[in-house]
Coordinates of C-alpha atoms in Angstrom, one line a residue:
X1 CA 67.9 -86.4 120.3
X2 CA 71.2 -86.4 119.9
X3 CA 71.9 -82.5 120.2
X4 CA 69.1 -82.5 123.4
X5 CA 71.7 -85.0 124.9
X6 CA 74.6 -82.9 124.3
X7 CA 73.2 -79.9 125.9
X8 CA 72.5 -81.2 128.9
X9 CA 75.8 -82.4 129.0
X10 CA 77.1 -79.3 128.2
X11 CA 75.3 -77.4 131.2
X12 CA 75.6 -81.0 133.8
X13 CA 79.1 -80.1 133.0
X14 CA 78.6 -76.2 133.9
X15 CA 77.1 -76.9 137.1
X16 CA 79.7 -79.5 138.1
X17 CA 82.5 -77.3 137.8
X18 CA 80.1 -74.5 140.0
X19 CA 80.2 -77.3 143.0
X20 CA 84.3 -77.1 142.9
X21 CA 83.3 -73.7 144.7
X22 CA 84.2 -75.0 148.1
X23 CA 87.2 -76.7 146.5
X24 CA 89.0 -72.6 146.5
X25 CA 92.8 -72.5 145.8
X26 CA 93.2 -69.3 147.8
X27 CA 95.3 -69.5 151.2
X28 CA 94.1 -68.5 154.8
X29 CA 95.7 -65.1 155.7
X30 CA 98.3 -65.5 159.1
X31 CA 99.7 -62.2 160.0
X32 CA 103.5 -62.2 159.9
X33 CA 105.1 -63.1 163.2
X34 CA 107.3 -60.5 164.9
X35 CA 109.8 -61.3 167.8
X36 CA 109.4 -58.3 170.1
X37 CA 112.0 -59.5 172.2
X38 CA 114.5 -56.4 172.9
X39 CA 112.3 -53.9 171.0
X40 CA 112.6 -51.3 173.7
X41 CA 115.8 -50.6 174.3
X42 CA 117.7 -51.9 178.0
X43 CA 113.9 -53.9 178.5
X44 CA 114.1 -57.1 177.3
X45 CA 111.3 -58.5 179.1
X46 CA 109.2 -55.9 180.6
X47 CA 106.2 -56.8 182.5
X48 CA 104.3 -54.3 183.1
X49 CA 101.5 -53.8 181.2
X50 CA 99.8 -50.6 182.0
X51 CA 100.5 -47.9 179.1
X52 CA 99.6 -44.5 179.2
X53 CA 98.1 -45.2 175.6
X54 CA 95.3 -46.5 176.8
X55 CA 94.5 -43.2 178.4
X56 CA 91.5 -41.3 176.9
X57 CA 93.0 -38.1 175.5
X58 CA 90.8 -35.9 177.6
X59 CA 92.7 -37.1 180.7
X60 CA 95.8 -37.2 179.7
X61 CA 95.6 -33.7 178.6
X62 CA 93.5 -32.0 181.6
X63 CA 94.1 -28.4 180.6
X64 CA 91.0 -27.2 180.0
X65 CA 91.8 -24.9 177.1
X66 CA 93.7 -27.6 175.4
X67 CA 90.2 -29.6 175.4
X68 CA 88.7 -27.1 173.7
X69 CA 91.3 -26.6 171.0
X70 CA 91.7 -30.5 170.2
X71 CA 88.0 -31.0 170.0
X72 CA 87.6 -27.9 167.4
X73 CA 90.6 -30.1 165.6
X74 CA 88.9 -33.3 165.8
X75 CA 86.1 -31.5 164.2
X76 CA 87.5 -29.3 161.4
X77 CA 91.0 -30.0 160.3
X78 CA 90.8 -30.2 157.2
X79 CA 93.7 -33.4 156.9
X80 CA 91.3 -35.6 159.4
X81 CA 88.1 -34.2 156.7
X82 CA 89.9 -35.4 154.2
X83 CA 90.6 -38.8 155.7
X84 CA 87.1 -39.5 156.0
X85 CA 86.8 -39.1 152.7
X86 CA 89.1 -41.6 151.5
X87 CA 87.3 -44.1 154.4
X88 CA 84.0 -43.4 151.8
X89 CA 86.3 -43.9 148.4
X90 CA 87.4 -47.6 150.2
X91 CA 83.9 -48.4 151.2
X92 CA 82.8 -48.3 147.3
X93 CA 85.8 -49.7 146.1
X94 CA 84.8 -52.7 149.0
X95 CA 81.2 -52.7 147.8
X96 CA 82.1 -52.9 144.0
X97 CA 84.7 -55.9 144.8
X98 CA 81.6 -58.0 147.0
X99 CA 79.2 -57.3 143.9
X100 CA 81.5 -58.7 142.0
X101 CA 80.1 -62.3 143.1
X102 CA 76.4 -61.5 141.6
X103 CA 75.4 -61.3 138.2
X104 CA 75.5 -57.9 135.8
X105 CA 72.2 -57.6 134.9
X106 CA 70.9 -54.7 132.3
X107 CA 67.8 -53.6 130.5
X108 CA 68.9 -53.9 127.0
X109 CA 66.6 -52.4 123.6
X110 CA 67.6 -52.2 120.3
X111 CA 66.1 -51.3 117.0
X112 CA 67.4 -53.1 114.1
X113 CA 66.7 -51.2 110.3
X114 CA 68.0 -52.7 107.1
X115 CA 67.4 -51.5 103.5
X116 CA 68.5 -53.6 100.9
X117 CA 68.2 -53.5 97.1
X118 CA 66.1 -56.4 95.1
X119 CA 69.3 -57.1 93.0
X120 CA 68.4 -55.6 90.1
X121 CA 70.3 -52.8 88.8
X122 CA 68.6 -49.2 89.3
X123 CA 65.3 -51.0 90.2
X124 CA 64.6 -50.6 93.8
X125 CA 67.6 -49.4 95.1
X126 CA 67.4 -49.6 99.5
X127 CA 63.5 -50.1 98.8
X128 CA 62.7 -52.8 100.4
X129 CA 63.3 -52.7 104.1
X130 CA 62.9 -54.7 108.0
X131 CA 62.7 -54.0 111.3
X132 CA 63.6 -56.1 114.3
X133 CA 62.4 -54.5 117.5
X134 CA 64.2 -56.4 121.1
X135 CA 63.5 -55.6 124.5
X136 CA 64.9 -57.9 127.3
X137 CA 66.8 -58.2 130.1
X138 CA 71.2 -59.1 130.3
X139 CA 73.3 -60.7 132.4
X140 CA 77.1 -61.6 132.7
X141 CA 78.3 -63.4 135.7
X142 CA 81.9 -65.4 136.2
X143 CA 81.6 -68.3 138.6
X144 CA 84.1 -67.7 141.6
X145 CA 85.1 -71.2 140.9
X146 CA 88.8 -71.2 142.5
X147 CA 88.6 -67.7 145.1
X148 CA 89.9 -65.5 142.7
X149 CA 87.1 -63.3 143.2
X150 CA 86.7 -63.9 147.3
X151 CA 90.8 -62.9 147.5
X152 CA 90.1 -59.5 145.0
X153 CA 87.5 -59.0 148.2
X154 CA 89.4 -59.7 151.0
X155 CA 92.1 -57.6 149.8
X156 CA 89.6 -54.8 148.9
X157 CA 88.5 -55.1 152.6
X158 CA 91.7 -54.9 153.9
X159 CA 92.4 -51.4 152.0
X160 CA 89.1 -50.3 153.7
X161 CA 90.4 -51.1 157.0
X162 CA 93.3 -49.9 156.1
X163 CA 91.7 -46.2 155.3
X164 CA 90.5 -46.2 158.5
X165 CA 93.5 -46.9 160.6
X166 CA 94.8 -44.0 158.1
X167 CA 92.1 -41.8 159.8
X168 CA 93.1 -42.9 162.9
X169 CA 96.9 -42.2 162.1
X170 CA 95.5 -38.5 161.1
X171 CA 93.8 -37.9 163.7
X172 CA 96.5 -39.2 167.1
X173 CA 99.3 -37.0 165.1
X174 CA 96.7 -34.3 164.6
X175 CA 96.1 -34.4 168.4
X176 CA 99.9 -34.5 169.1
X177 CA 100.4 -31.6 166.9
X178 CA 97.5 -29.5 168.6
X179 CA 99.0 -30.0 172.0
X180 CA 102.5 -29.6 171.1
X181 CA 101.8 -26.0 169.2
X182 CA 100.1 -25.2 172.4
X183 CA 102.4 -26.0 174.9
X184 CA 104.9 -24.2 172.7
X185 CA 103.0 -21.2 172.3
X186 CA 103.1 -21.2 176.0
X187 CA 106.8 -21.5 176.6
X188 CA 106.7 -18.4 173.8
X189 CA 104.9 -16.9 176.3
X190 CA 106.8 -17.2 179.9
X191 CA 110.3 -16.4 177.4
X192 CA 108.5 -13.5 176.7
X193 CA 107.3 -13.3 180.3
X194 CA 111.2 -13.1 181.3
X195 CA 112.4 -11.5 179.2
X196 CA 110.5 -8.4 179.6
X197 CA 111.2 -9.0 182.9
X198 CA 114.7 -8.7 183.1
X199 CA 115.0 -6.2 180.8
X200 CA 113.3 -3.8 183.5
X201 CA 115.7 -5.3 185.7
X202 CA 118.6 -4.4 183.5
X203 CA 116.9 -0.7 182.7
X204 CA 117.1 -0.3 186.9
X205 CA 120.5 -1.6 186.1
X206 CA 121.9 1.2 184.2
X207 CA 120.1 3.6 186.1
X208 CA 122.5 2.6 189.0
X209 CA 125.2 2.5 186.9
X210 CA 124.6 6.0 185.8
X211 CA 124.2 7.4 189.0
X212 CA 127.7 5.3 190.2
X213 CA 129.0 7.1 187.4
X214 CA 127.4 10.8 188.5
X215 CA 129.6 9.5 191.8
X216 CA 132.5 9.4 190.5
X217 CA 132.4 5.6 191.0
X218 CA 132.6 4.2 187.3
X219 CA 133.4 5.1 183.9
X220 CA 131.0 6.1 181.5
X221 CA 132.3 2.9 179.6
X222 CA 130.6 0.7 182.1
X223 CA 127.4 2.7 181.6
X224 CA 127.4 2.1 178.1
X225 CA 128.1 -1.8 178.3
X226 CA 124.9 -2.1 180.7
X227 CA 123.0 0.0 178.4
X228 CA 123.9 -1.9 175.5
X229 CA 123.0 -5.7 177.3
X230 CA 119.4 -3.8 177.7
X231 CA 119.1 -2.6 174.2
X232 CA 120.5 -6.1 173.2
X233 CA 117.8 -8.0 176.0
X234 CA 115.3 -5.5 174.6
X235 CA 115.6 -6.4 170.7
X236 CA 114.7 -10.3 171.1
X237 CA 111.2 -9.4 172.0
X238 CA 109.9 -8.0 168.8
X239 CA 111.3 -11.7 167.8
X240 CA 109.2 -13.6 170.9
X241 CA 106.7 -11.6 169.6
X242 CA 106.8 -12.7 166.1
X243 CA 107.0 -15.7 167.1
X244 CA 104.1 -16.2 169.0
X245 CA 102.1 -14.6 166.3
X246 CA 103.1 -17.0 164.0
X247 CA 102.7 -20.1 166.0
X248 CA 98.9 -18.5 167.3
X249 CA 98.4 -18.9 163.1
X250 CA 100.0 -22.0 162.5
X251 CA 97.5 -23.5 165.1
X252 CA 94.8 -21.8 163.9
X253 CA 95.2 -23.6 160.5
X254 CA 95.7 -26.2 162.0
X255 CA 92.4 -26.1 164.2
X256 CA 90.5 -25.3 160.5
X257 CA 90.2 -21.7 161.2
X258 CA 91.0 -18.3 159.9
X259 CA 94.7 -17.5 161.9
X260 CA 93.4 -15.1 165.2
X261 CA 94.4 -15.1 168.8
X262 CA 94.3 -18.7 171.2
X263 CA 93.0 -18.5 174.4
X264 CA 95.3 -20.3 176.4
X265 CA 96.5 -21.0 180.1
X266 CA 99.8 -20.6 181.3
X267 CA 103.2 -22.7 181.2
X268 CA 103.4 -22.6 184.9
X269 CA 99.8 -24.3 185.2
X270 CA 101.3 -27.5 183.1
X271 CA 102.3 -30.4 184.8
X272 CA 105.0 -32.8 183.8
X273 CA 104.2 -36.7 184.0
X274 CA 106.8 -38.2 184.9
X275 CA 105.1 -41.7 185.3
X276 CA 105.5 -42.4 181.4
X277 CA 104.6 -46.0 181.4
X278 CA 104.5 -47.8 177.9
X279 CA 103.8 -51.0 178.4
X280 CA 104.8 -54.0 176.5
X281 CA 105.9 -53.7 172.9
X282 CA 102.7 -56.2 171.7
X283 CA 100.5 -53.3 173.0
X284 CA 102.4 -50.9 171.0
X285 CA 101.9 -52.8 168.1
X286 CA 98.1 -53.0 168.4
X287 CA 97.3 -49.4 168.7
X288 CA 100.1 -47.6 166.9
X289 CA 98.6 -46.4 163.8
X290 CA 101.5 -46.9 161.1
X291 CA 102.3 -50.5 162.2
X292 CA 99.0 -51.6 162.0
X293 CA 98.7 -49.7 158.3
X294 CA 101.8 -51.7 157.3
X295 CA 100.5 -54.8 158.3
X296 CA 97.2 -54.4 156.3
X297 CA 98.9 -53.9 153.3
X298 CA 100.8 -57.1 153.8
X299 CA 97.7 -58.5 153.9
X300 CA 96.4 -56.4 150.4
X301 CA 99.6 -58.1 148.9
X302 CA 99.1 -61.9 150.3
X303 CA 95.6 -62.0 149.1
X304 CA 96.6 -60.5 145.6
X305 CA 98.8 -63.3 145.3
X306 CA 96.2 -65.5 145.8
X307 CA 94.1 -63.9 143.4
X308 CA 96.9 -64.0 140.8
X309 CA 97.4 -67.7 141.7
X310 CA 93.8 -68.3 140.9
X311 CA 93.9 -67.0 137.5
X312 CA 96.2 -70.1 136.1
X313 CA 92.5 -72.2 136.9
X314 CA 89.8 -72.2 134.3
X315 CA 87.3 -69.7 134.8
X316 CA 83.2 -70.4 133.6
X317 CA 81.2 -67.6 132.5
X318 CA 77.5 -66.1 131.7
X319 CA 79.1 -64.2 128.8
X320 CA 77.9 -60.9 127.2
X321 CA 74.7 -61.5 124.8
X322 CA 72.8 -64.4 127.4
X323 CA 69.3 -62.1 127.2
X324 CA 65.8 -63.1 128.4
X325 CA 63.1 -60.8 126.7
X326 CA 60.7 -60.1 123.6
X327 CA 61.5 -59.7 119.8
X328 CA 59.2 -59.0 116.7
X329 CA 59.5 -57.7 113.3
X330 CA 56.6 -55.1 114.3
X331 CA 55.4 -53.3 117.4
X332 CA 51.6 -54.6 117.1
X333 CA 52.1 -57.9 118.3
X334 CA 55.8 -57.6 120.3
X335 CA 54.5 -58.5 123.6
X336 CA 52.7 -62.1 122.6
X337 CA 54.0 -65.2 123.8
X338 CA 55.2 -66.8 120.4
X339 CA 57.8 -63.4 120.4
X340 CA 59.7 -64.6 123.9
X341 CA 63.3 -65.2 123.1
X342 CA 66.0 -66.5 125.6
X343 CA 69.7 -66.5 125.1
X344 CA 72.5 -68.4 126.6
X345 CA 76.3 -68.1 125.9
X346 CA 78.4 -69.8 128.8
X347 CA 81.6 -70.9 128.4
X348 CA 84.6 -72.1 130.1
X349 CA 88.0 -70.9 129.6
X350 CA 91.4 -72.1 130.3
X351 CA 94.2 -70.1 130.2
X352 CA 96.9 -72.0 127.7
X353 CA 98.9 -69.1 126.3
X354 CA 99.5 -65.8 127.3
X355 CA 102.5 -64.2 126.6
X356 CA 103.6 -64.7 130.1
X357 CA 101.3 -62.4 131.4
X358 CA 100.3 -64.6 134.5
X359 CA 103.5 -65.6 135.5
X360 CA 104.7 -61.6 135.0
X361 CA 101.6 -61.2 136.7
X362 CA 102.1 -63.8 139.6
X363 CA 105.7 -62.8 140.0
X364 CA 104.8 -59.2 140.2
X365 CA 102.2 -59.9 142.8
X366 CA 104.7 -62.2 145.0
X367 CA 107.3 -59.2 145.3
X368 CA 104.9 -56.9 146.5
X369 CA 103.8 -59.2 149.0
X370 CA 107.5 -59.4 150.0
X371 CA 108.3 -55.6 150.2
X372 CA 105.0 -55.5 152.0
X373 CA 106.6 -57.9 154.7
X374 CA 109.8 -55.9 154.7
X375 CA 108.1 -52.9 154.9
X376 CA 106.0 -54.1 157.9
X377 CA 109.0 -55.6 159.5
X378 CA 110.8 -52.4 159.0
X379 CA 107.9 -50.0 160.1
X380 CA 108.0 -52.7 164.0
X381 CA 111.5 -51.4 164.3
X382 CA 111.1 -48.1 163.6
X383 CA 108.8 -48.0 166.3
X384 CA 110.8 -49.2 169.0
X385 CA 113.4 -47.1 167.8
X386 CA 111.1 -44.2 168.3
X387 CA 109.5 -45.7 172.0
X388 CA 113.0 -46.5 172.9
X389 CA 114.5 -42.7 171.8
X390 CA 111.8 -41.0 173.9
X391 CA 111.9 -42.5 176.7
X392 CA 115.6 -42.4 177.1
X393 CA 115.4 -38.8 176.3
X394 CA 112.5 -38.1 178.3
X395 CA 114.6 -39.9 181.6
X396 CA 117.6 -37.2 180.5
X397 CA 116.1 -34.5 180.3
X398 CA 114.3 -34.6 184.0
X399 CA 118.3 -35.5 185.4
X400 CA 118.5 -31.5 184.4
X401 CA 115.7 -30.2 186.3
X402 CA 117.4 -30.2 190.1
X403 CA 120.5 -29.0 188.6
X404 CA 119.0 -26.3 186.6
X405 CA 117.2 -25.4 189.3
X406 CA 120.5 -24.8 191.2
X407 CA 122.4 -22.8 188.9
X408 CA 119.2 -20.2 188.8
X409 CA 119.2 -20.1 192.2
X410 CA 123.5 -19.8 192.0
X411 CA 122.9 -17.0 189.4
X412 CA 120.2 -14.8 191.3
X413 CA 123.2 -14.7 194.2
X414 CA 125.5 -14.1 191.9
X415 CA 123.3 -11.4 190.9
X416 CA 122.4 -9.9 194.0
X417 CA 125.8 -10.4 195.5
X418 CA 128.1 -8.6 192.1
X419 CA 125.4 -5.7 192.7
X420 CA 126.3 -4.7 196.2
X421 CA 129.6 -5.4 195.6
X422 CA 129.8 -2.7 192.5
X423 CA 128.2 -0.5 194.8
X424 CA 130.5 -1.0 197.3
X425 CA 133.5 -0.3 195.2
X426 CA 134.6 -3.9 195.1
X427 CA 133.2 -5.5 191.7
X428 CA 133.6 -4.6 188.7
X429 CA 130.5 -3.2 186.3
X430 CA 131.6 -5.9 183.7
X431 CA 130.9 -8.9 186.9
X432 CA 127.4 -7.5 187.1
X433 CA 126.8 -7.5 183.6
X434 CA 128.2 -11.5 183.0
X435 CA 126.0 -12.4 185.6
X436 CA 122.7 -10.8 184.7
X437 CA 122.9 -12.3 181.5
X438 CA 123.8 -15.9 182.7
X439 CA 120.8 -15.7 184.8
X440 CA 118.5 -14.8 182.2
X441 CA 120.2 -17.4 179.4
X442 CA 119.5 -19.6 182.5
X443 CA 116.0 -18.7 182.8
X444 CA 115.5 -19.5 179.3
X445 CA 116.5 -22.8 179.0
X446 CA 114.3 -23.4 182.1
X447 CA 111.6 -22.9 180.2
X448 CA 112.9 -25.0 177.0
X449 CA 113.4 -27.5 179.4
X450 CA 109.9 -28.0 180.6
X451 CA 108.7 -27.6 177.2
X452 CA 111.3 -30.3 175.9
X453 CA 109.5 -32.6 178.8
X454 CA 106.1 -31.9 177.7
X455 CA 106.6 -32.8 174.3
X456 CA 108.3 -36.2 175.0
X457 CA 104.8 -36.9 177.0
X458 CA 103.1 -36.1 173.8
X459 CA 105.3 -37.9 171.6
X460 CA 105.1 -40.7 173.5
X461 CA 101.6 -41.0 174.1
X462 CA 101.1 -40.5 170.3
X463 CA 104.2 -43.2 169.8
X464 CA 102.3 -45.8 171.8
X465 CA 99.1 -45.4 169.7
X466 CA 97.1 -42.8 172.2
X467 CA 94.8 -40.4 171.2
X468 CA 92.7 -43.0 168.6
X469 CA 89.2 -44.3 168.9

């Protein structure tokens, strides 16, 4: 009677401390508060809340060869492939953390043999003999009695998010790289444009020359310097050329292809949007891939602390051996009624000493959570740092466009103008030659220019968070 009353104490006890459930020690997650004030440079409180971020990717990018490329990219690169995968390692890790609340339950057999002697010596030696035949089914389970289990989750779910936002990451940088390798493999092509260009120009060049020289007009020294800014005009297009083969390649890989030629359009076809409107630094930090990566881990690290917390609190058990099943001595009668066997080994434990391994453990957990915070708080500012460079570059480098526009225009007189007069007898050959090649270092940096204004749209939009799902 007396051992009937302490069992049921024993498991009254058991499922009392299982009701303390809903009593969890873990802490509701708050994510950390940023001031955003002054995050973008010279805008303390700016108001308007239209970003180009929010722009699908196939409008802000309206070249229709460009489409083509950043879908094939979206497709096959192999970096975005890749992140998918690690999207599918998160989910399991996620779906072993939630099973983690049910049960372990196993088919378990075993076949027990002993041979033993009768005690008599060299009589019988391992002659006599029994079996023990088991089949049943086993379970282990640990009540989540204070959340340490639910936190373990919750930061397992927050990894999984965070290996999506990492796809996302992947694939907004993958579509900035696409259209920046494009739009430079199309500057490669109007420098190479120009610069075979001119160097007909100069070839005409030192024609004339040669036949002012025939005329007694100039030296054959002059002939030979415009001859030799040809040869030298001439000898950076092998490089162009190189160039624009490796950058065709480089894009290719990038694309998930073998390296071969990219249809393209032309520079001249590309327009510059000058309307780069960013919006407020809150939407920023919504869509902008890293930031939102950083603040996910905090939230790994604050529910790890919990879970750490949790493990100072006693902990009940179904521990390994509770079984429900059959066992017999022989295999003719296993399966009768009078063989059922059932097991149960539960237990409580309280952690009262161990070697300081919960407080390291604790303490350990508490500055990750901290460099977590500081990381996230770091990764904010890095942002606005990189919002605030771009668009105060961006602003710069259109204050260049009129002016460049004027010295090409200045350098083509100068051109035209140092020409007549050499053939008039009033310039010298080395006036023509100075200017020919300011024009055509002019012309060049035209073209860098529009490129450099291109890519600031691109880094920008991929700055604000454009170009995700």
């Amino acid at each position: 009677m007396k051992k009937h009353m302490l069992k049921t104490a024993f498991f009254s006890g058991m499922i009392f401390i299982i009701g303390l459930t809903s009593c969890q020690l873990t802490r509701k997650y708050q994510a950390p508060v940023i001031d955003t004030t002054g995050l973008f440079r010279d805008e303390d409180m700016p108001v308007d809340t239209f970003t180009i971020a929010d722009i699908p990717w196939r409008s802000y990018f309206p070249d229709p060869y460009l489409q083509i490329l950043i879908e094939e990219g979206l497709l096959r690169n192999y970096d975005l492939r890749i992140a998918y995968t690690r999207i599918q390692q998160a989910e399991a890790n996620l779906n072993i953390a939630r099973l983690a609340y049910f049960p372990d339950i196993a088919l378990a057999e075993q076949v027990t043999h002993n041979r033993f002697s009768n005690g008599e010596r060299g009589k019988d030696v391992l002659g006599y003999h029994t079996n023990q035949y088991t089949l049943g089914i086993g379970a282990t389970w640990e009540a989540d009695l204070w959340g340490r289990l639910s936190a373990q989750s919750r930061a397992q779910f927050a990894q999984f998010l965070n290996s999506e936002i990492y796809s996302d990451l992947v694939m907004t940088s993958l579509i900035a790289n696409i259209a920046t390798s494009y739009y430079s493999l199309l500057a490669l092509d109007e420098q190479l444009r120009i610069t075979r260009s001119t160097a007909k120009v100069l070839e005409q060049s030192s024609e004339t020359m040669q036949a002012l020289m025939e005329a007694g007009m100039l030296t054959a020294a002059s002939v030979e310097q415009s001859k030799a800014l040809y040869y030298a005009t001439l000898v950076t297009i092998p490089d162009l050329e190189t160039s624009i083969r490796q950058t065709e390649d480089a894009l290719s890989v990038l694309l998930g292809r073998k390296p071969q030629e990219i249809l393209r359009s032309t520079l001249e076809n590309q327009d510059v949007n000058e309307l780069m409107y960013h919006g407020v630094p809150m939407q920023m930090l919504s869509r902008r891939p890293d930031v939102q990566q950083a603040e996910l881990s905090f939230r790994a690290a604050f529910e790890l602390t919990s879970a750490a917390m949790a493990a100072f609190y006693p902990s009940i058990t179904l521990g390994t051996g509770s079984a429900i099943g059959y066992g017999s001595n022989t295999l003719s009668s296993f399966f009768k009624p009078e063989n059922i066997f059932l097991n149960l080994i539960g237990g409580i434990t309280q952690p009262i000493f161990a070697r300081g391994q919960l407080k390291g453990n604790l303490a350990i957990a508490k500055a990750q959570q901290e460099e977590a915070l500081l990381t996230f708080e770091q990764t904010v500012l890095n942002a606005g740092q990189e919002v605030s460079d771009i668009l105060f570059s961006f602003q710069a480098s259109l204050t260049k466009n009129p002016i460049r526009n004027e010295q090409i225009e200045s350098l083509q007189r100068a051109v035209y103008y140092t020409q007549e007069l050499l053939k008039a007898g009033e310039a010298n050959y080395t006036e023509v030659l100075t200017a020919q090649q300011n024009l055509l270092s002019a012309q060049l940096s035209q073209v860098n220019d529009k490129l450099e204004q291109l890519q600031y749209g691109v880094n920008l939009y991929r700055a604000l968070g454009g170009g995700t799902r």
